[in-house]
CSV table of N, CA and C in Angstrom, one decimal:
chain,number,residue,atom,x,y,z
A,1,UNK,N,0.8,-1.2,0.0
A,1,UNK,CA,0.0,0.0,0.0
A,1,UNK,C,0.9,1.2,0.0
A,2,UNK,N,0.7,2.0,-0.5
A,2,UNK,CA,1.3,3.2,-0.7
A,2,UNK,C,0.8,4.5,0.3
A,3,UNK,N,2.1,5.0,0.9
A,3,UNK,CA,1.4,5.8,1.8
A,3,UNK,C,0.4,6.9,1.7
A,4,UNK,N,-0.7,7.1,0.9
A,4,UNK,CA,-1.7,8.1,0.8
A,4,UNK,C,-2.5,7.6,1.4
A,5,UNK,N,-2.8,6.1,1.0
A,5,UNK,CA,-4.4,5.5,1.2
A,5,UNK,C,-3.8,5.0,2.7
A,6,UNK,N,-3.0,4.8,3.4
A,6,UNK,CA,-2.7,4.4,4.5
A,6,UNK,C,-3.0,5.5,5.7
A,7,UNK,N,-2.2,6.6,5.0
A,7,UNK,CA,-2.9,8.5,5.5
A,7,UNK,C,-4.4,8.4,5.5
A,8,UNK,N,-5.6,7.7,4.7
A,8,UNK,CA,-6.5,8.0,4.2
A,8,UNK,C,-7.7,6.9,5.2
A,9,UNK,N,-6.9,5.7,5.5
A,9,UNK,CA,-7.6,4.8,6.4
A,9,UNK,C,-7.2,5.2,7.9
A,10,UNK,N,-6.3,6.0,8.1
A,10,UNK,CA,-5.8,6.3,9.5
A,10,UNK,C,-6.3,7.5,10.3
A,11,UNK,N,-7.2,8.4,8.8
A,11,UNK,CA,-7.9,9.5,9.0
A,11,UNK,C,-9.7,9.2,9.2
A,12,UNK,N,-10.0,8.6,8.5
A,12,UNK,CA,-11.0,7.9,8.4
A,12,UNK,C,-11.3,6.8,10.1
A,13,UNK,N,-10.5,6.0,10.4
A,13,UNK,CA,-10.8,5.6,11.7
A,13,UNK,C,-10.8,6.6,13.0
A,14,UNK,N,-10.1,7.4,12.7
A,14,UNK,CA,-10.1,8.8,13.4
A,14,UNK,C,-10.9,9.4,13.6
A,15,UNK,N,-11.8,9.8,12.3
A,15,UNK,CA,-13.1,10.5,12.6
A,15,UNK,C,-14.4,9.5,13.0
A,16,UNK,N,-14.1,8.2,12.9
A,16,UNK,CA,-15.0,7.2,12.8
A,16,UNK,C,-14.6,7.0,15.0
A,17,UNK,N,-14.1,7.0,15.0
A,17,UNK,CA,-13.8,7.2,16.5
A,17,UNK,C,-14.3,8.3,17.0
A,18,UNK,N,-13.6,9.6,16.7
A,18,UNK,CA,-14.6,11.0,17.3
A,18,UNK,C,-16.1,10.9,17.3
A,19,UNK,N,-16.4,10.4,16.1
A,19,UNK,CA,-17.8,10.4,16.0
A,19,UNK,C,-18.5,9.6,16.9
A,20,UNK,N,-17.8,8.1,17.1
A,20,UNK,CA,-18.4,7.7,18.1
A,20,UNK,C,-18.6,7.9,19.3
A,21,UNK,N,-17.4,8.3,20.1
A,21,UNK,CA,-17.4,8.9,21.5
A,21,UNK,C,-18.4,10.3,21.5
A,22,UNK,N,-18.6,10.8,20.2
A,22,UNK,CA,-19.8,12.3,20.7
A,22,UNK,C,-21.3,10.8,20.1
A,23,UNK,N,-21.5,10.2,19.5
A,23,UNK,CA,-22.9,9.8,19.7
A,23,UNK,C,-22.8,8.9,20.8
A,24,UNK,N,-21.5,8.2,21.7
A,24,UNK,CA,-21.8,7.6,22.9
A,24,UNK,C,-22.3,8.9,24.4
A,25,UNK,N,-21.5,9.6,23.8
A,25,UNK,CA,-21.6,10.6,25.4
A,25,UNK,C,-23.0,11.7,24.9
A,26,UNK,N,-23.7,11.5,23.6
A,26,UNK,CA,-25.2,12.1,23.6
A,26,UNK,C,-25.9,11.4,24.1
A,27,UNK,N,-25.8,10.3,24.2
A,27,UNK,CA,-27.1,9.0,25.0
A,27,UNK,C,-26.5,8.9,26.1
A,28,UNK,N,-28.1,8.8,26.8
A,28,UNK,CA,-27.8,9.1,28.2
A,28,UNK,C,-27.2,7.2,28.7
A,29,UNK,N,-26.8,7.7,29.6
A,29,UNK,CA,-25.8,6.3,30.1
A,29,UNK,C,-27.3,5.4,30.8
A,30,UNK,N,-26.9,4.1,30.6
A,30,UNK,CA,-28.0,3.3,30.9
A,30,UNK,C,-27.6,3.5,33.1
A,31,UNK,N,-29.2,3.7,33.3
A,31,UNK,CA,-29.5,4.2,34.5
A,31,UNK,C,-29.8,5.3,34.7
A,32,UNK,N,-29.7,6.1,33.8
A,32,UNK,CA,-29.9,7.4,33.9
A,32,UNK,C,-31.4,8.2,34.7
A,33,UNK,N,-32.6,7.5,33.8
A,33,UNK,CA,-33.7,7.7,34.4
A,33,UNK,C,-33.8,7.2,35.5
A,34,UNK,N,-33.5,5.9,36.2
A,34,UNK,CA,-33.6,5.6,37.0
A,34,UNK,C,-33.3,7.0,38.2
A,35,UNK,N,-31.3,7.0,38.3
A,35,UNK,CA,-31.0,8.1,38.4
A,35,UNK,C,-31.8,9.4,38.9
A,36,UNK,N,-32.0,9.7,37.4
A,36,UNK,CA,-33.2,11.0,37.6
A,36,UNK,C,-34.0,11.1,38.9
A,37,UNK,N,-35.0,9.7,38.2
A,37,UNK,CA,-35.9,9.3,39.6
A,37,UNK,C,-35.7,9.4,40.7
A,38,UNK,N,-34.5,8.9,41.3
A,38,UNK,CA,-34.1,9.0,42.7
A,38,UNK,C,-33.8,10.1,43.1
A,39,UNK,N,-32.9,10.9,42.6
A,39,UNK,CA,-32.7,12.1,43.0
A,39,UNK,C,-33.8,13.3,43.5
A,40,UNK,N,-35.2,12.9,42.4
A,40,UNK,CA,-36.2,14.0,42.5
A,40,UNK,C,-36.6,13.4,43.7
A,41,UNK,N,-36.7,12.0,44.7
A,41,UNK,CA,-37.0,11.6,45.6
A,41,UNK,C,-36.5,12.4,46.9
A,42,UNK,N,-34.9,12.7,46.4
A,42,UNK,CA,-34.0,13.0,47.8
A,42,UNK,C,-34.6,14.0,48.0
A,43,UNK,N,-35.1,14.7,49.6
A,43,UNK,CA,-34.6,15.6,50.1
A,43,UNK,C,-36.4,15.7,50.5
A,44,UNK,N,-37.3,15.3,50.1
A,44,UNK,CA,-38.8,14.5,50.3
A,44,UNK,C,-39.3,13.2,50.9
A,45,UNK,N,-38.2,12.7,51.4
A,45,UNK,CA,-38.3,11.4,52.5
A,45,UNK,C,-37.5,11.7,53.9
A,46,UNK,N,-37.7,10.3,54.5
A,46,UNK,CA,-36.9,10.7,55.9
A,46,UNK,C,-35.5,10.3,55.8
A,47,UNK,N,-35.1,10.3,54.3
A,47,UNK,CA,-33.3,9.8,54.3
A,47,UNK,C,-32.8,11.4,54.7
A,48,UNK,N,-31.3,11.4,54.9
A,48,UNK,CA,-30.5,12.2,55.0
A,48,UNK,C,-30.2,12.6,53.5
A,49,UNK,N,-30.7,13.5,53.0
A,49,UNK,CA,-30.6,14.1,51.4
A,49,UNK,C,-29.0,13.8,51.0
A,50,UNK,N,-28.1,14.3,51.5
A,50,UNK,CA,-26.5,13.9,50.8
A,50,UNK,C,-26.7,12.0,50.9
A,51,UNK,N,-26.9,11.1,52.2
A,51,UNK,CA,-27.0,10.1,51.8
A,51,UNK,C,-27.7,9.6,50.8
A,52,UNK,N,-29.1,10.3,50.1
A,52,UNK,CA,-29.8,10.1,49.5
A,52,UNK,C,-28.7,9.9,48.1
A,53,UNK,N,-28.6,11.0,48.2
A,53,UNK,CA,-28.0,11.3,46.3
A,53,UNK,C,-27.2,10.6,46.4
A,54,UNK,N,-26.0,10.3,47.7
A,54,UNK,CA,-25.2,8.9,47.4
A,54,UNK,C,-25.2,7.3,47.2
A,55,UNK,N,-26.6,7.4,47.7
A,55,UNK,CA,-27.0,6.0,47.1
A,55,UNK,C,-27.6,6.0,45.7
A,56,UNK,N,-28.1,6.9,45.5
A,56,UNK,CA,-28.6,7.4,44.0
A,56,UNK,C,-27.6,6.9,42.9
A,57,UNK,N,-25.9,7.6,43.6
A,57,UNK,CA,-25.0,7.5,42.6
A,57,UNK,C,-24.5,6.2,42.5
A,58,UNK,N,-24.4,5.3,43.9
A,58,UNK,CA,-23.8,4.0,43.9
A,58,UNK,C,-24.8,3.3,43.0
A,59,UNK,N,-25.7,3.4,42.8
A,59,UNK,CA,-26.6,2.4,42.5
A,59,UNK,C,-26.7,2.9,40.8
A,60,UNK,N,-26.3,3.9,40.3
A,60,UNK,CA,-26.2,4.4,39.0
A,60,UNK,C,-24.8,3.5,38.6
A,61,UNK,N,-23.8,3.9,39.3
A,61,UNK,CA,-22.7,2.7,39.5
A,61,UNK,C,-23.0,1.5,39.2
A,62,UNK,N,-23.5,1.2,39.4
A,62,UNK,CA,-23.5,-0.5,40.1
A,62,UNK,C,-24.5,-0.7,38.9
A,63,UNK,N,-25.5,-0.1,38.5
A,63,UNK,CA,-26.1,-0.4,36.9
A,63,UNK,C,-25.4,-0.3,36.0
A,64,UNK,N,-24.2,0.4,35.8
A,64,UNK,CA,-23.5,0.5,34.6
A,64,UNK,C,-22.8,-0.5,34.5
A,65,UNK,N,-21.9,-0.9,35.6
A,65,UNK,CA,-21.5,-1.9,35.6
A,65,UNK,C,-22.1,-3.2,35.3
A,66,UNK,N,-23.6,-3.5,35.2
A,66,UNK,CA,-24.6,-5.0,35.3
A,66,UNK,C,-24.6,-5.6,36.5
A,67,UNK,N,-24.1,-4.5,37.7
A,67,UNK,CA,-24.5,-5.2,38.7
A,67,UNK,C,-26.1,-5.4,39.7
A,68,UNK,N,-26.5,-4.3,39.1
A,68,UNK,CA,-28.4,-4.4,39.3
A,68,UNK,C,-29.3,-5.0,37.8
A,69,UNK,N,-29.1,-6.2,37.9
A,69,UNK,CA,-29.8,-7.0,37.0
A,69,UNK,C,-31.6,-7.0,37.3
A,70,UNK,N,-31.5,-7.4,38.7
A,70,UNK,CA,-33.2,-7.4,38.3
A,70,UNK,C,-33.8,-6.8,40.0
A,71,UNK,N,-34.9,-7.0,40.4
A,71,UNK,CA,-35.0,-6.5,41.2
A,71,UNK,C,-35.3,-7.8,42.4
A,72,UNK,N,-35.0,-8.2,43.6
A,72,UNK,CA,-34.3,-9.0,44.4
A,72,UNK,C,-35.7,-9.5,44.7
A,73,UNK,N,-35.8,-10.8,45.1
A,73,UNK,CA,-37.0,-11.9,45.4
A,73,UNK,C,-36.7,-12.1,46.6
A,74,UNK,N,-38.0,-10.8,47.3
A,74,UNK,CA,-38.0,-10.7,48.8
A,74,UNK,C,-38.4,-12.0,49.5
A,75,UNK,N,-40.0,-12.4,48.9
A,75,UNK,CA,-40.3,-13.5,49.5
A,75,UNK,C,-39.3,-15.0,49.3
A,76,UNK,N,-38.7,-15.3,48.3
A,76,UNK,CA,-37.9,-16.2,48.7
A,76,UNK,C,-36.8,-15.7,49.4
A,77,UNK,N,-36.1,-15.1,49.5
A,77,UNK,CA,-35.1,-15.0,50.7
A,77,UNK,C,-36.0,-14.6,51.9
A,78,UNK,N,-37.1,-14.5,52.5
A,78,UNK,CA,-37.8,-14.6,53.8
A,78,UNK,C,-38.4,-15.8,53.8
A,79,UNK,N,-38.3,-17.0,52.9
A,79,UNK,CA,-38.5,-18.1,53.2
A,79,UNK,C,-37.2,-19.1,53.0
A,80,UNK,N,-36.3,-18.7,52.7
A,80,UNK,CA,-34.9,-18.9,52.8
A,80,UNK,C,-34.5,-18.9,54.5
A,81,UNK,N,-35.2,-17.6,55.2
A,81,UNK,CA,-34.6,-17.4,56.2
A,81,UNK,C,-35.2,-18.9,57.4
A,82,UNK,N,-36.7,-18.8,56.7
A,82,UNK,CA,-37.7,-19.7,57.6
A,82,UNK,C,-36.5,-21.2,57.7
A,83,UNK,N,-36.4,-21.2,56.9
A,83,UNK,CA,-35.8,-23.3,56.8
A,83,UNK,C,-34.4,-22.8,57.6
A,84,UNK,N,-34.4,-21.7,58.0
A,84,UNK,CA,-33.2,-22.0,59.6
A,84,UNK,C,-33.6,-22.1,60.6
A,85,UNK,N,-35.2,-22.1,60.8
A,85,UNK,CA,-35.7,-22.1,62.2
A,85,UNK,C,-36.1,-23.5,62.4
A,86,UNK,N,-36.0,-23.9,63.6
A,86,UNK,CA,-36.0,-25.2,63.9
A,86,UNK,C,-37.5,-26.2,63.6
A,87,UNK,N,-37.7,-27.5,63.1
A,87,UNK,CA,-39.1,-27.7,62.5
A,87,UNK,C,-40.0,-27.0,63.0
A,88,UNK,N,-40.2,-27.5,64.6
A,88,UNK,CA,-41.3,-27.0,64.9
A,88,UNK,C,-42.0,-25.7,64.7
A,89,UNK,N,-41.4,-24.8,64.5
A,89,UNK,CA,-41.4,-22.9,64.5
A,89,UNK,C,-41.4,-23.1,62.9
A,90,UNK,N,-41.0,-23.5,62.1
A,90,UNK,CA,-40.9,-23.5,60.4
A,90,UNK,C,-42.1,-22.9,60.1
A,91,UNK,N,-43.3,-23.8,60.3
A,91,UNK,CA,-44.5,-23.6,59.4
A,91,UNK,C,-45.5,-22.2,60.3
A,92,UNK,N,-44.8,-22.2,61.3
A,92,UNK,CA,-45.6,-20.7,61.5
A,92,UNK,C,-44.4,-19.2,61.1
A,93,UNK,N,-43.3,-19.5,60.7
A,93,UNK,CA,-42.7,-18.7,59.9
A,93,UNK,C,-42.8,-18.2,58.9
A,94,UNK,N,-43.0,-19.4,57.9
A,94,UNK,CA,-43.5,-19.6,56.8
A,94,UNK,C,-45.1,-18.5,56.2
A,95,UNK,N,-46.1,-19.3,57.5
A,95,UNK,CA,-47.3,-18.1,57.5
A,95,UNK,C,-47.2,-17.2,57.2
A,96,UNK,N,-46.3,-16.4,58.3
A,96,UNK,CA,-46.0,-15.2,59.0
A,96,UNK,C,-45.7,-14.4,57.4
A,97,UNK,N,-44.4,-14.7,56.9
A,97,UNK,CA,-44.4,-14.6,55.3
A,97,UNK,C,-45.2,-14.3,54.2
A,98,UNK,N,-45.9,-15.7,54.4
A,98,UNK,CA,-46.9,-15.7,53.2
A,98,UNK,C,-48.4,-15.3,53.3
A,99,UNK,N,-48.8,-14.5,54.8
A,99,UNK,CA,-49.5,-13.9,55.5
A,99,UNK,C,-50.4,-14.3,55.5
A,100,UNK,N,-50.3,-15.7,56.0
A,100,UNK,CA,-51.2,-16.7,56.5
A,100,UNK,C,-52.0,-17.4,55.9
A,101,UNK,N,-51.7,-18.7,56.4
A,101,UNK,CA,-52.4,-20.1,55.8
A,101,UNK,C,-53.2,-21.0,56.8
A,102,UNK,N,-54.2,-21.9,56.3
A,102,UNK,CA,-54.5,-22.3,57.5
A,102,UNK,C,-55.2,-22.5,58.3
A,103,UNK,N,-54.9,-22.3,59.9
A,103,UNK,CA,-55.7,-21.8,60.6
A,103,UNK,C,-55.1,-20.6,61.4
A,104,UNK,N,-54.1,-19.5,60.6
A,104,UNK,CA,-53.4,-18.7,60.9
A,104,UNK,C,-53.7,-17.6,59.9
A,105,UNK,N,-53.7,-16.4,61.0
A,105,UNK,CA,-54.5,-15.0,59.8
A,105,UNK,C,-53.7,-14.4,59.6
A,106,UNK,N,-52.8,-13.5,59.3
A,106,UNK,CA,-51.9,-12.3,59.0
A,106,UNK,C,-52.1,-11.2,58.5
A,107,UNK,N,-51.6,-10.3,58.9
A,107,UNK,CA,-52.0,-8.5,59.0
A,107,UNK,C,-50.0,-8.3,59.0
A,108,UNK,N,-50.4,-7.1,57.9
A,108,UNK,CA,-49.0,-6.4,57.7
A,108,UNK,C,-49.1,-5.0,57.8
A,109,UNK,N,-48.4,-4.6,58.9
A,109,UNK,CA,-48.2,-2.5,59.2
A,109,UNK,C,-47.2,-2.6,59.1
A,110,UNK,N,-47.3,-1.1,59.0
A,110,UNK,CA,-46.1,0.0,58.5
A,110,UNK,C,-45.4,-0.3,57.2
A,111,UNK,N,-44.5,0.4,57.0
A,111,UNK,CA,-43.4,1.0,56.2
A,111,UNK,C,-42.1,0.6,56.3
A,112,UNK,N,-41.1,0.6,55.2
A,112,UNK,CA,-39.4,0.7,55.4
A,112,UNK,C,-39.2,2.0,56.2
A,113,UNK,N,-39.3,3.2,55.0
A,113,UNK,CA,-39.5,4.4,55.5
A,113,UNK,C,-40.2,4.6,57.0
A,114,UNK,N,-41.5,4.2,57.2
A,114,UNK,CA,-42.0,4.4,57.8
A,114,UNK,C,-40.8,4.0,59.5
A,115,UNK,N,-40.4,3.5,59.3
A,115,UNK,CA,-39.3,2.1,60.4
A,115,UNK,C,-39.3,1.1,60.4
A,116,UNK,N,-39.9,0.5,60.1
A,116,UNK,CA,-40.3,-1.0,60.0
A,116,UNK,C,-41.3,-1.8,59.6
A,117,UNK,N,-41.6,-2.8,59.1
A,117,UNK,CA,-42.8,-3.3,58.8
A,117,UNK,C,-43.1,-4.6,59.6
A,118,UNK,N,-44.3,-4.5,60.7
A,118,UNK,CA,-44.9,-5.0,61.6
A,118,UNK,C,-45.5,-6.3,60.9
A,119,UNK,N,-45.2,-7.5,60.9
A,119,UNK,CA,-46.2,-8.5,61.1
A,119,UNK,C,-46.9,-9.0,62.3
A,120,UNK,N,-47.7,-9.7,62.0
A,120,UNK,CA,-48.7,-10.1,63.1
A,120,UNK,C,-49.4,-11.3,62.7
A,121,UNK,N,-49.1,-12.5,63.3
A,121,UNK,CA,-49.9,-13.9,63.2
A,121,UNK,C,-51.0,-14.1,64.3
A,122,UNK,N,-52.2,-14.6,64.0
A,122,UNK,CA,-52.5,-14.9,65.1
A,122,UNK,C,-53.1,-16.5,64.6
A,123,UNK,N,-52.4,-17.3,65.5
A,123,UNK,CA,-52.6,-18.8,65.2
A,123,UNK,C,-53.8,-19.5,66.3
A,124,UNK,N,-54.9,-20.0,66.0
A,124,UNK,CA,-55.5,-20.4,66.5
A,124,UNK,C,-55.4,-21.8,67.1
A,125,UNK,N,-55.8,-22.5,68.4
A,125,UNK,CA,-55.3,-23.7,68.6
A,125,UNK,C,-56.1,-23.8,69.7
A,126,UNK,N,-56.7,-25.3,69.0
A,126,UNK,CA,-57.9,-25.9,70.3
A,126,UNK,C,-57.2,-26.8,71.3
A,127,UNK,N,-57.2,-26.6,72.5
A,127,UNK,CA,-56.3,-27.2,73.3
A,127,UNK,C,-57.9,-28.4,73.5
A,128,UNK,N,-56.9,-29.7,74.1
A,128,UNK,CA,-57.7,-30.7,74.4
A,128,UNK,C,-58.6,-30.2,75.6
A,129,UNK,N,-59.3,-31.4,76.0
A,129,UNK,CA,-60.3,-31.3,77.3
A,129,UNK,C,-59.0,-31.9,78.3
A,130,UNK,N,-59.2,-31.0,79.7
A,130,UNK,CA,-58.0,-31.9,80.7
A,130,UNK,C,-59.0,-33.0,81.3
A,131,UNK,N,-57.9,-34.3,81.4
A,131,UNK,CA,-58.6,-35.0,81.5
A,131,UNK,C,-59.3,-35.1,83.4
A,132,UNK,N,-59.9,-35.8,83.9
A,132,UNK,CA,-60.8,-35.6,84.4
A,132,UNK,C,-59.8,-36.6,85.6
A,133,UNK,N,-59.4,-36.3,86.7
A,133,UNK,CA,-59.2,-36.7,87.5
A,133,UNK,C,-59.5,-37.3,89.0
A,134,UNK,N,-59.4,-37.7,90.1
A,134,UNK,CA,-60.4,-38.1,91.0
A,134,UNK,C,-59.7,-37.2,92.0
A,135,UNK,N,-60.5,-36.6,92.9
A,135,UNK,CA,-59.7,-36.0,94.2
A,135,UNK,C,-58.9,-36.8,94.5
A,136,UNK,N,-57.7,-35.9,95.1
A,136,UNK,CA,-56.8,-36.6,96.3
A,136,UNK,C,-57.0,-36.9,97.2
A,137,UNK,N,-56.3,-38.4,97.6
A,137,UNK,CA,-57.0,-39.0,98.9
A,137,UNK,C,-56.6,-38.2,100.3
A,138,UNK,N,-57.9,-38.1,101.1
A,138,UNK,CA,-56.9,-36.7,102.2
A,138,UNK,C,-56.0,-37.5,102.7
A,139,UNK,N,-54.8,-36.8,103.2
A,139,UNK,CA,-54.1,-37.2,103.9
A,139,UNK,C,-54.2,-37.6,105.1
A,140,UNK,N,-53.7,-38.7,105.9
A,140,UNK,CA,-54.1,-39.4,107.4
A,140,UNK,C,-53.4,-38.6,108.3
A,141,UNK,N,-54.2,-38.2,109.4
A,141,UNK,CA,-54.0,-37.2,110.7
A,141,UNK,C,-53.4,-38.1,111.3
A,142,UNK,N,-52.1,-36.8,112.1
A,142,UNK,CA,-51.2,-37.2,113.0
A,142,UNK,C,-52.0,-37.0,114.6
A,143,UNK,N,-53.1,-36.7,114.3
A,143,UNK,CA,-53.5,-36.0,115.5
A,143,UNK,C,-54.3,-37.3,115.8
A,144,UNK,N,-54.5,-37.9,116.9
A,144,UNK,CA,-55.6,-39.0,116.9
A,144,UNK,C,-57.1,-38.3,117.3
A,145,UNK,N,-58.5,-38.9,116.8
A,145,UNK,CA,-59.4,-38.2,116.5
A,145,UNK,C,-60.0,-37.5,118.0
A,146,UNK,N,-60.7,-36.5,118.1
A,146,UNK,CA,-60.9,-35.6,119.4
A,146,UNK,C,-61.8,-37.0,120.4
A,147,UNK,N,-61.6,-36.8,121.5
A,147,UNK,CA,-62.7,-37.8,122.2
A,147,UNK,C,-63.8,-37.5,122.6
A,148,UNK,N,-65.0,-37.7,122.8
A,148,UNK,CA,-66.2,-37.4,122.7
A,148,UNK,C,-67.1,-38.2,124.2
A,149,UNK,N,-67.4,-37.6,125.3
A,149,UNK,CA,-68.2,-38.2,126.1
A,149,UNK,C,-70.0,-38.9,125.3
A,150,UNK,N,-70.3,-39.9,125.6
A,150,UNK,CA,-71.4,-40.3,125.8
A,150,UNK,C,-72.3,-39.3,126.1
A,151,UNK,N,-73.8,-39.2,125.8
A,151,UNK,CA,-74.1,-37.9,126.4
A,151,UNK,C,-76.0,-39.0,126.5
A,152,UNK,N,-76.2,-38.7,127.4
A,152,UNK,CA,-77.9,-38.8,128.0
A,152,UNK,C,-78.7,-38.6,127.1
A,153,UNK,N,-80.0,-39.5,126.8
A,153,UNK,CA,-81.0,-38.8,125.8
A,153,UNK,C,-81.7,-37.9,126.8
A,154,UNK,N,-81.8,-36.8,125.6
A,154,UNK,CA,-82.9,-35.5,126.6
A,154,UNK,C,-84.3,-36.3,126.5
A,155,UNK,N,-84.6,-35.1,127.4
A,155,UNK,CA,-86.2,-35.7,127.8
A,155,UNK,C,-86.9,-34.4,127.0
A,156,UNK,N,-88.0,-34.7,126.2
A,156,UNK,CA,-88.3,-33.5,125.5
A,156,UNK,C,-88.9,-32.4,126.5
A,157,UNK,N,-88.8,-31.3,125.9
A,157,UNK,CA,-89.6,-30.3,126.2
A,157,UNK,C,-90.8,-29.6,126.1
A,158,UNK,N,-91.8,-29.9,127.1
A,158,UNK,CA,-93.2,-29.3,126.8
A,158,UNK,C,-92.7,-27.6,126.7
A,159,UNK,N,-93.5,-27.2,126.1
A,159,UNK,CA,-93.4,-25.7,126.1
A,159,UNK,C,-93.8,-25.1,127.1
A,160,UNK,N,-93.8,-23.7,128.0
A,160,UNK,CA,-94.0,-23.3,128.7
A,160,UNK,C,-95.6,-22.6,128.5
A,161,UNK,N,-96.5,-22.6,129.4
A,161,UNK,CA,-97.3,-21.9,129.1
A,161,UNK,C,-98.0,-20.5,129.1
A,162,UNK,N,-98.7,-19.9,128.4
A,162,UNK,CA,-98.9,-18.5,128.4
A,162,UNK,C,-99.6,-17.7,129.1
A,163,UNK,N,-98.9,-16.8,129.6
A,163,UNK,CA,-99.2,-15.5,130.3
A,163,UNK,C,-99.9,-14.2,130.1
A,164,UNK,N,-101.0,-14.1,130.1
A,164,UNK,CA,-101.8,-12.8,129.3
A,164,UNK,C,-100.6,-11.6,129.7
A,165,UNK,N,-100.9,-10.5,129.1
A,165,UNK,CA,-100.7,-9.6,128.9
A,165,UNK,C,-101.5,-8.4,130.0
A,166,UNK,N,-100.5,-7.7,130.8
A,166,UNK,CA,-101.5,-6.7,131.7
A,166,UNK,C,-101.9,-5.8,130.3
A,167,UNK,N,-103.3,-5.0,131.1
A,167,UNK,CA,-103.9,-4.3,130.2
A,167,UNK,C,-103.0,-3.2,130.7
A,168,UNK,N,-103.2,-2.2,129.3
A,168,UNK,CA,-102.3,-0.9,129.6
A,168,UNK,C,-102.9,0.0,130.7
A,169,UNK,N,-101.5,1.1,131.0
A,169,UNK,CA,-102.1,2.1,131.8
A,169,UNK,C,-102.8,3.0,130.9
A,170,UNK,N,-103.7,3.7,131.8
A,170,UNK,CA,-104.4,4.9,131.6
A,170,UNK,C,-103.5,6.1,131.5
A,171,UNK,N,-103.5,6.9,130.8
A,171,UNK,CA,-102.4,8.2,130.8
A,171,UNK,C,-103.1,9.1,131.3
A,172,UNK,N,-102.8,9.6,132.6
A,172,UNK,CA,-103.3,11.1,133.1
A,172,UNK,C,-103.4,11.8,132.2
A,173,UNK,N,-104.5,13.0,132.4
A,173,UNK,CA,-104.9,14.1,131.5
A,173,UNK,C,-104.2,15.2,132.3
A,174,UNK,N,-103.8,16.7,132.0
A,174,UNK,CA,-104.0,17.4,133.0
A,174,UNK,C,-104.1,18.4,132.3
């Protein structure tokens, strides 16, 4: 090849590069909206606004990079957590989760933002009948039993008889 056209491919990849670096840096970088998004959030919630826009930026990061692929599968990793609780406690974990199965109801309060998000199970459970036992036998006295005289039959009692009533006094006049 003769050095013109060599001048002529070396000028040509050159502009063929400039050009691309200005139509790469006119499109907005993937995350951008996202981006956007969060930022109009900051300084309108209960985050600390500089924290805010910093996680804004990591997370812009971390999308350019393909490190935010999709958005995280809360309920399996909260049933991930359940199969480390020991059997018995499992399946009302599990509920707790899946906000109830059953004979178990579940109710969900609050917020992230808000502090926390409150669950609430309430599990119902028919306890048996207790079974039905006999009194205790009393225990035997150290005391030997009190002693008791013999006692006379009574002879009954006529009633006494009745006594009129004096008539009243007269009340002086005066």
């Amino acid at each position: 090849m003769n050095r013109t056209t060599r001048s002529m491919i070396a000028a040509l990849i050159a502009v063929g590069g400039i050009a691309a670096a200005t139509s790469a840096s006119a499109q907005p970088r993937r995350g951008d909206s996202t981006y956007q998004q969060e930022l109009s959030v900051c300084g309108h919630n209960q985050q600390d606004r500089a924290a805010c826009i910093r996680e804004a930026g990591a997370a812009r990061h971390e999308a350019a990079r393909g490190g935010l692929t999709s958005a995280p599968d809360y309920r399996r990793n909260a049933l991930a957590r359940c199969s480390l609780q020991p059997p018995a406690d499992r399946a009302d974990c599990e509920a707790r989760v899946l906000g109830g199965s059953g004979n178990t109801s579940g109710n969900v309060d609050g917020s992230v933002m808000g502090g926390g998000v409150i669950r609430e199970s309430v599990t119902t459970v028919v306890m048996p009948a207790p079974a039905v036992m006999p009194p205790p036998a009393p225990e035997p006295s150290r005391l030997p039993p009190p002693a008791m005289a013999p006692m006379a039959p009574m002879a009954p009692m006529a009633p006494a008889p009745m006594e009129p009533m004096p008539a009243p006094m007269p009340t002086p006049v005066r």
